Amino acid sequence: MASGELASLWDAHVHLPAYADPEEVVASARRRGMRLVSVTVSPAEAAPNLKLRDENPSAVKCFLGIHPSEAVSMPNGLEELSPLWEAADGVGEVGLDPKYSEVSARSAQMELFKAQVEVAERARKPLQVHSRGAEGTCLDVLDGYSLGGLLMHWFEGEELLERVLSRPRTFVSFGPAILYSNKLLRVAGRCPLEAVLVESDGPVAFAALGGVEGPGLVPSVAFRLAEVWGRTLEETVLQLSLNAESYLR
Ligand SMILES: [Zn+2]
């Protein structure tokens, strides 16, 4: 890396298939020297996501998964995904969220979550977990598996942070909400630098930031983390890049 040049930042969680023009999102990230981990919420997004990765192999990683919001509406979703797992770089976005439906032991969400964690374990692929409102239950499930890289995406379970950080090969990610949330600033301040990734969750838009969205916000997230950690932006970006590469390995 030439001096004065920033290491390449990874947006560790973005939904490229959810954009009207995902190619433009990728092109814009490439112009900034950024790379993207693109996740799916449904089997219908799988083929477009794989295509984006195949067309941009150095800039895009393709994760496949069925989101907890789709668990009840897609009883056959896993059958649709099963021939595609091998081509995926990782498994996500999967998880549990009581906002959408039941998350109890025999619920559709729980069955779907466990089946997809099993795929990640069997194939030794990195996993991305959505755990909003069910952080402890997600961790209870994950404890039953031997996983490669695990990302607890947009993790807000402050009281469970020690438990997350004591797991092997486990990362937490911060997104644009850290630009206005004191709680997330506090959580980030308690995280070891080597356990953190950054993300946009694009196209999720942030009302508190005037409705902006997308991977273009990730450098601001890195800048905020540099402030919290008392590091330079260059050091922080380098650390975040190393973390992403370690997670994706
Ligand atoms: Zn997401």
CSV table of N, CA and C in Angstrom, one decimal, residues 39-153:
chain,number,residue,atom,x,y,z
A,39,VAL,N,-25.6,-9.8,1.1
A,39,VAL,CA,-26.4,-10.9,1.7
A,39,VAL,C,-27.8,-10.9,1.0
A,40,THR,N,-28.5,-12.0,1.2
A,40,THR,CA,-29.9,-12.1,0.7
A,40,THR,C,-30.9,-12.3,1.8
A,41,VAL,N,-32.2,-12.1,1.5
A,41,VAL,CA,-33.2,-12.4,2.5
A,41,VAL,C,-34.1,-13.5,2.0
A,42,SER,N,-34.0,-13.8,0.7
A,42,SER,CA,-34.9,-14.9,0.1
A,42,SER,C,-34.3,-15.6,-1.0
A,43,PRO,N,-34.8,-16.8,-1.4
A,43,PRO,CA,-34.2,-17.6,-2.5
A,43,PRO,C,-34.2,-16.8,-3.8
A,44,ALA,N,-35.2,-15.9,-4.0
A,44,ALA,CA,-35.4,-15.2,-5.2
A,44,ALA,C,-34.2,-14.3,-5.5
A,45,GLU,N,-33.5,-13.9,-4.4
A,45,GLU,CA,-32.4,-13.0,-4.5
A,45,GLU,C,-31.0,-13.7,-4.8
A,46,ALA,N,-31.1,-15.0,-4.7
A,46,ALA,CA,-29.8,-15.8,-4.7
A,46,ALA,C,-29.1,-15.7,-6.1
A,47,ALA,N,-29.9,-16.0,-7.2
A,47,ALA,CA,-29.2,-15.9,-8.5
A,47,ALA,C,-28.7,-14.5,-8.8
A,48,PRO,N,-29.5,-13.4,-8.6
A,48,PRO,CA,-28.9,-12.1,-8.8
A,48,PRO,C,-27.7,-11.8,-8.0
A,49,ASN,N,-27.6,-12.3,-6.8
A,49,ASN,CA,-26.5,-12.0,-5.9
A,49,ASN,C,-25.2,-12.8,-6.4
A,50,LEU,N,-25.4,-14.0,-6.8
A,50,LEU,CA,-24.3,-14.8,-7.3
A,50,LEU,C,-23.7,-14.1,-8.6
A,51,LYS,N,-24.6,-13.6,-9.4
A,51,LYS,CA,-24.2,-13.0,-10.7
A,51,LYS,C,-23.4,-11.7,-10.4
A,52,LEU,N,-23.8,-11.0,-9.4
A,52,LEU,CA,-23.1,-9.7,-9.0
A,52,LEU,C,-21.6,-10.1,-8.6
A,53,ARG,N,-21.5,-11.2,-7.8
A,53,ARG,CA,-20.2,-11.6,-7.3
A,53,ARG,C,-19.4,-12.1,-8.5
A,54,ASP,N,-20.0,-12.9,-9.4
A,54,ASP,CA,-19.3,-13.5,-10.5
A,54,ASP,C,-18.8,-12.4,-11.5
A,55,GLU,N,-19.5,-11.3,-11.6
A,55,GLU,CA,-19.1,-10.2,-12.4
A,55,GLU,C,-18.1,-9.3,-11.8
A,56,ASN,N,-18.0,-9.3,-10.4
A,56,ASN,CA,-17.1,-8.4,-9.7
A,56,ASN,C,-16.4,-9.2,-8.6
A,57,PRO,N,-15.6,-10.3,-9.0
A,57,PRO,CA,-15.1,-11.2,-8.0
A,57,PRO,C,-14.1,-10.6,-7.0
A,58,SER,N,-13.4,-9.5,-7.4
A,58,SER,CA,-12.5,-8.9,-6.4
A,58,SER,C,-13.2,-7.9,-5.5
A,59,ALA,N,-14.4,-7.5,-5.8
A,59,ALA,CA,-15.1,-6.5,-5.0
A,59,ALA,C,-16.3,-7.0,-4.2
A,60,VAL,N,-16.8,-8.1,-4.6
A,60,VAL,CA,-18.1,-8.6,-4.0
A,60,VAL,C,-18.0,-10.0,-3.5
A,61,LYS,N,-18.4,-10.3,-2.3
A,61,LYS,CA,-18.6,-11.6,-1.8
A,61,LYS,C,-20.1,-11.9,-1.7
A,62,CYS,N,-20.5,-13.1,-2.1
A,62,CYS,CA,-21.9,-13.4,-2.1
A,62,CYS,C,-22.3,-14.4,-1.0
A,63,PHE,N,-23.1,-13.9,-0.1
A,63,PHE,CA,-23.7,-14.7,1.0
A,63,PHE,C,-25.1,-15.1,0.6
A,64,LEU,N,-25.6,-16.3,0.9
A,64,LEU,CA,-27.0,-16.7,0.7
A,64,LEU,C,-27.6,-17.0,2.0
A,65,GLY,N,-28.9,-16.7,2.1
A,65,GLY,CA,-29.6,-17.1,3.3
A,65,GLY,C,-31.1,-16.6,3.2
A,66,ILE,N,-31.9,-17.2,4.1
A,66,ILE,CA,-33.3,-16.7,4.2
A,66,ILE,C,-33.5,-16.0,5.5
A,67,HIS,N,-33.9,-14.8,5.5
A,67,HIS,CA,-34.1,-13.9,6.6
A,67,HIS,C,-35.2,-14.4,7.5
A,68,PRO,N,-35.1,-14.1,8.8
A,68,PRO,CA,-36.2,-14.5,9.7
A,68,PRO,C,-37.6,-13.9,9.3
A,69,SER,N,-37.6,-12.8,8.6
A,69,SER,CA,-38.9,-12.2,8.2
A,69,SER,C,-39.6,-13.1,7.2
A,70,GLU,N,-38.9,-14.0,6.5
A,70,GLU,CA,-39.5,-14.8,5.4
A,70,GLU,C,-39.8,-16.2,5.9
A,71,ALA,N,-39.5,-16.5,7.2
A,71,ALA,CA,-39.6,-17.9,7.6
A,71,ALA,C,-40.9,-18.5,7.4
A,72,VAL,N,-42.0,-17.8,7.7
A,72,VAL,CA,-43.3,-18.3,7.6
A,72,VAL,C,-43.8,-18.4,6.2
A,73,SER,N,-43.4,-17.4,5.4
A,73,SER,CA,-44.0,-17.3,4.0
A,73,SER,C,-43.2,-18.2,3.1
A,74,MET,N,-42.1,-18.8,3.4
A,74,MET,CA,-41.3,-19.6,2.5
A,74,MET,C,-41.0,-21.0,3.0
A,75,PRO,N,-42.0,-21.8,3.2
A,75,PRO,CA,-41.7,-23.1,3.8
A,75,PRO,C,-40.8,-24.0,3.0
A,76,ASN,N,-40.7,-23.7,1.7
A,76,ASN,CA,-39.8,-24.5,0.8
A,76,ASN,C,-38.6,-23.8,0.4
A,77,GLY,N,-38.3,-22.7,1.1
A,77,GLY,CA,-37.2,-21.9,0.6
A,77,GLY,C,-35.8,-22.6,0.7
A,78,LEU,N,-35.6,-23.5,1.7
A,78,LEU,CA,-34.4,-24.2,1.8
A,78,LEU,C,-34.1,-25.1,0.6
A,79,GLU,N,-35.2,-25.7,0.1
A,79,GLU,CA,-35.0,-26.6,-1.0
A,79,GLU,C,-34.6,-25.8,-2.2
A,80,GLU,N,-35.1,-24.6,-2.4
A,80,GLU,CA,-34.7,-23.8,-3.5
A,80,GLU,C,-33.2,-23.4,-3.4
A,81,LEU,N,-32.7,-23.2,-2.2
A,81,LEU,CA,-31.3,-22.7,-2.0
A,81,LEU,C,-30.3,-23.9,-2.0
A,82,SER,N,-30.8,-25.1,-1.7
A,82,SER,CA,-29.8,-26.1,-1.5
A,82,SER,C,-28.8,-26.4,-2.7
A,83,PRO,N,-29.3,-26.3,-3.9
A,83,PRO,CA,-28.2,-26.5,-5.0
A,83,PRO,C,-27.3,-25.3,-5.1
A,84,LEU,N,-27.5,-24.2,-4.4
A,84,LEU,CA,-26.7,-23.0,-4.6
A,84,LEU,C,-25.7,-22.8,-3.5
A,85,TRP,N,-25.8,-23.5,-2.4
A,85,TRP,CA,-24.9,-23.3,-1.3
A,85,TRP,C,-23.5,-23.3,-1.6
A,86,GLU,N,-23.1,-24.3,-2.4
A,86,GLU,CA,-21.7,-24.6,-2.7
A,86,GLU,C,-21.1,-23.4,-3.4
A,87,ALA,N,-21.8,-22.6,-4.2
A,87,ALA,CA,-21.3,-21.5,-4.9
A,87,ALA,C,-21.2,-20.3,-4.0
A,88,ALA,N,-21.8,-20.3,-2.8
A,88,ALA,CA,-21.8,-19.1,-2.0
A,88,ALA,C,-20.5,-18.9,-1.2
A,89,ASP,N,-20.2,-17.7,-0.9
A,89,ASP,CA,-19.0,-17.4,-0.1
A,89,ASP,C,-19.3,-17.5,1.4
A,90,GLY,N,-20.6,-17.5,1.8
A,90,GLY,CA,-21.0,-17.5,3.2
A,90,GLY,C,-22.5,-17.7,3.3
A,91,VAL,N,-23.0,-17.8,4.5
A,91,VAL,CA,-24.4,-18.0,4.8
A,91,VAL,C,-24.9,-16.7,5.5
A,92,GLY,N,-25.9,-16.1,5.0
A,92,GLY,CA,-26.5,-14.9,5.6
A,92,GLY,C,-27.4,-14.1,4.6
A,93,GLU,N,-28.4,-13.5,5.1
A,93,GLU,CA,-28.7,-13.1,6.5
A,93,GLU,C,-29.7,-14.0,7.1
A,94,VAL,N,-29.3,-14.7,8.1
A,94,VAL,CA,-30.2,-15.6,8.8
A,94,VAL,C,-30.3,-15.2,10.3
A,95,GLY,N,-31.2,-15.8,11.0
A,95,GLY,CA,-31.3,-15.5,12.4
A,95,GLY,C,-32.7,-15.6,13.0
A,96,LEU,N,-32.9,-14.9,14.1
A,96,LEU,CA,-34.2,-14.9,14.8
A,96,LEU,C,-34.6,-13.5,15.1
A,97,ASP,N,-35.9,-13.2,15.0
A,97,ASP,CA,-36.4,-11.9,15.4
A,97,ASP,C,-37.9,-12.0,15.7
A,98,PRO,N,-38.2,-11.8,17.0
A,98,PRO,CA,-39.6,-12.0,17.4
A,98,PRO,C,-40.6,-11.0,16.8
A,99,LYS,N,-40.0,-9.9,16.1
A,99,LYS,CA,-40.9,-8.9,15.5
A,99,LYS,C,-41.7,-9.6,14.3
A,100,TYR,N,-41.2,-10.6,13.7
A,100,TYR,CA,-41.8,-11.2,12.5
A,100,TYR,C,-42.7,-12.3,12.8
A,101,SER,N,-42.3,-13.2,13.7
A,101,SER,CA,-43.2,-14.4,14.0
A,101,SER,C,-42.6,-15.1,15.2
A,102,GLU,N,-43.2,-16.1,15.7
A,102,GLU,CA,-42.8,-16.9,16.8
A,102,GLU,C,-41.3,-17.4,16.7
A,103,VAL,N,-40.5,-17.3,17.8
A,103,VAL,CA,-39.2,-17.8,17.7
A,103,VAL,C,-38.9,-19.0,18.7
A,104,SER,N,-40.0,-19.6,19.2
A,104,SER,CA,-39.9,-20.7,20.2
A,104,SER,C,-39.3,-21.9,19.6
A,105,ALA,N,-39.1,-22.9,20.4
A,105,ALA,CA,-38.3,-24.1,20.0
A,105,ALA,C,-38.7,-24.8,18.7
A,106,ARG,N,-40.0,-24.9,18.5
A,106,ARG,CA,-40.4,-25.6,17.2
A,106,ARG,C,-41.0,-24.7,16.2
A,107,SER,N,-40.7,-23.4,16.3
A,107,SER,CA,-41.3,-22.4,15.4
A,107,SER,C,-40.6,-22.6,14.0
A,108,ALA,N,-41.3,-22.0,13.0
A,108,ALA,CA,-40.7,-22.0,11.6
A,108,ALA,C,-39.4,-21.2,11.6
A,109,GLN,N,-39.3,-20.1,12.4
A,109,GLN,CA,-38.1,-19.3,12.4
A,109,GLN,C,-36.9,-20.2,13.0
A,110,MET,N,-37.2,-20.9,14.1
A,110,MET,CA,-36.1,-21.6,14.7
A,110,MET,C,-35.7,-22.8,13.8
A,111,GLU,N,-36.6,-23.5,13.2
A,111,GLU,CA,-36.2,-24.6,12.3
A,111,GLU,C,-35.3,-24.1,11.2
A,112,LEU,N,-35.8,-23.0,10.6
A,112,LEU,CA,-35.0,-22.4,9.5
A,112,LEU,C,-33.6,-21.9,9.9
A,113,PHE,N,-33.6,-21.3,11.0
A,113,PHE,CA,-32.3,-20.7,11.5
A,113,PHE,C,-31.3,-21.9,11.7
A,114,LYS,N,-31.8,-22.9,12.5
A,114,LYS,CA,-30.9,-24.1,12.8
A,114,LYS,C,-30.4,-24.7,11.5
A,115,ALA,N,-31.3,-24.9,10.5
A,115,ALA,CA,-30.9,-25.6,9.3
A,115,ALA,C,-29.8,-24.8,8.6
A,116,GLN,N,-29.9,-23.5,8.6
A,116,GLN,CA,-28.9,-22.7,7.9
A,116,GLN,C,-27.6,-22.6,8.7
A,117,VAL,N,-27.7,-22.6,10.0
A,117,VAL,CA,-26.4,-22.6,10.8
A,117,VAL,C,-25.7,-24.0,10.5
A,118,GLU,N,-26.5,-25.0,10.3
A,118,GLU,CA,-25.9,-26.3,10.0
A,118,GLU,C,-25.2,-26.3,8.7
A,119,VAL,N,-25.8,-25.6,7.7
A,119,VAL,CA,-25.1,-25.5,6.4
A,119,VAL,C,-23.7,-24.8,6.6
A,120,ALA,N,-23.7,-23.7,7.4
A,120,ALA,CA,-22.5,-23.0,7.6
A,120,ALA,C,-21.4,-23.9,8.3
A,121,GLU,N,-21.9,-24.6,9.2
A,121,GLU,CA,-21.0,-25.5,10.0
A,121,GLU,C,-20.4,-26.6,9.1
A,122,ARG,N,-21.3,-27.2,8.3
A,122,ARG,CA,-20.9,-28.4,7.4
A,122,ARG,C,-19.9,-27.9,6.4
A,123,ALA,N,-20.2,-26.7,5.8
A,123,ALA,CA,-19.4,-26.3,4.7
A,123,ALA,C,-18.2,-25.4,5.1
A,124,ARG,N,-18.1,-25.1,6.5
A,124,ARG,CA,-17.1,-24.2,7.0
A,124,ARG,C,-17.2,-22.9,6.3
A,125,LYS,N,-18.4,-22.3,6.1
A,125,LYS,CA,-18.5,-21.0,5.5
A,125,LYS,C,-18.8,-20.0,6.6
A,126,PRO,N,-18.4,-18.7,6.4
A,126,PRO,CA,-18.7,-17.7,7.4
A,126,PRO,C,-20.2,-17.5,7.4
A,127,LEU,N,-20.7,-17.1,8.6
A,127,LEU,CA,-22.1,-16.9,8.9
A,127,LEU,C,-22.4,-15.5,9.3
A,128,GLN,N,-23.6,-15.0,8.9
A,128,GLN,CA,-24.0,-13.6,9.4
A,128,GLN,C,-25.4,-13.8,10.1
A,129,VAL,N,-25.5,-13.4,11.3
A,129,VAL,CA,-26.7,-13.6,12.1
A,129,VAL,C,-27.3,-12.3,12.5
A,130,HIS,N,-28.7,-12.2,12.2
A,130,HIS,CA,-29.5,-11.2,12.7
A,130,HIS,C,-30.2,-11.6,14.0
A,131,SER,N,-30.0,-10.9,15.1
A,131,SER,CA,-30.4,-11.4,16.4
A,131,SER,C,-31.3,-10.4,17.1
A,132,ARG,N,-31.9,-9.4,16.4
A,132,ARG,CA,-32.6,-8.3,17.1
A,132,ARG,C,-33.7,-8.9,18.0
A,133,GLY,N,-33.7,-8.6,19.3
A,133,GLY,CA,-34.8,-9.0,20.2
A,133,GLY,C,-34.7,-10.4,20.6
A,134,ALA,N,-33.7,-11.2,20.1
A,134,ALA,CA,-33.5,-12.6,20.4
A,134,ALA,C,-32.0,-12.9,20.6
A,135,GLU,N,-31.3,-12.0,21.1
A,135,GLU,CA,-29.8,-12.1,21.1
A,135,GLU,C,-29.4,-13.4,21.9
A,136,GLY,N,-30.0,-13.5,23.1
A,136,GLY,CA,-29.6,-14.7,24.0
A,136,GLY,C,-30.0,-16.0,23.3
A,137,THR,N,-31.2,-16.0,22.7
A,137,THR,CA,-31.7,-17.3,22.1
A,137,THR,C,-30.8,-17.6,20.9
A,138,CYS,N,-30.4,-16.6,20.1
A,138,CYS,CA,-29.5,-16.9,19.0
A,138,CYS,C,-28.2,-17.5,19.5
A,139,LEU,N,-27.6,-16.9,20.6
A,139,LEU,CA,-26.4,-17.4,21.1
A,139,LEU,C,-26.5,-18.8,21.7
A,140,ASP,N,-27.7,-19.1,22.3
A,140,ASP,CA,-27.9,-20.5,22.8
A,140,ASP,C,-27.8,-21.5,21.7
A,141,VAL,N,-28.5,-21.1,20.5
A,141,VAL,CA,-28.5,-22.0,19.4
A,141,VAL,C,-27.0,-22.2,18.8
A,142,LEU,N,-26.4,-21.0,18.7
A,142,LEU,CA,-25.0,-21.0,18.0
A,142,LEU,C,-24.0,-21.8,18.9
A,143,ASP,N,-24.2,-21.9,20.2
A,143,ASP,CA,-23.3,-22.6,21.1
A,143,ASP,C,-23.3,-24.1,20.7
A,144,GLY,N,-24.4,-24.6,20.1
A,144,GLY,CA,-24.4,-26.0,19.7
A,144,GLY,C,-23.7,-26.4,18.5
A,145,TYR,N,-23.0,-25.4,17.8
A,145,TYR,CA,-22.3,-25.7,16.6
A,145,TYR,C,-20.9,-25.3,16.6
A,146,SER,N,-20.1,-25.9,15.8
A,146,SER,CA,-18.7,-25.5,15.6
A,146,SER,C,-18.5,-24.8,14.3
A,147,LEU,N,-18.4,-23.4,14.4
A,147,LEU,CA,-18.5,-22.6,13.3
A,147,LEU,C,-17.1,-22.0,12.9
A,148,GLY,N,-17.0,-21.6,11.6
A,148,GLY,CA,-15.9,-20.8,11.2
A,148,GLY,C,-16.2,-19.4,11.6
A,149,GLY,N,-16.0,-18.4,10.7
A,149,GLY,CA,-16.3,-17.0,11.1
A,149,GLY,C,-17.8,-16.8,11.4
A,150,LEU,N,-18.0,-16.1,12.5
A,150,LEU,CA,-19.4,-15.7,12.8
A,150,LEU,C,-19.5,-14.2,13.0
A,151,LEU,N,-20.4,-13.5,12.3
A,151,LEU,CA,-20.7,-12.1,12.5
A,151,LEU,C,-22.1,-11.9,13.1
A,152,MET,N,-22.1,-11.3,14.3
A,152,MET,CA,-23.3,-10.9,14.9
A,152,MET,C,-23.6,-9.5,14.3
A,153,HIS,N,-24.4,-9.4,13.3
A,153,HIS,CA,-24.6,-8.2,12.5
A,153,HIS,C,-25.4,-7.2,13.3
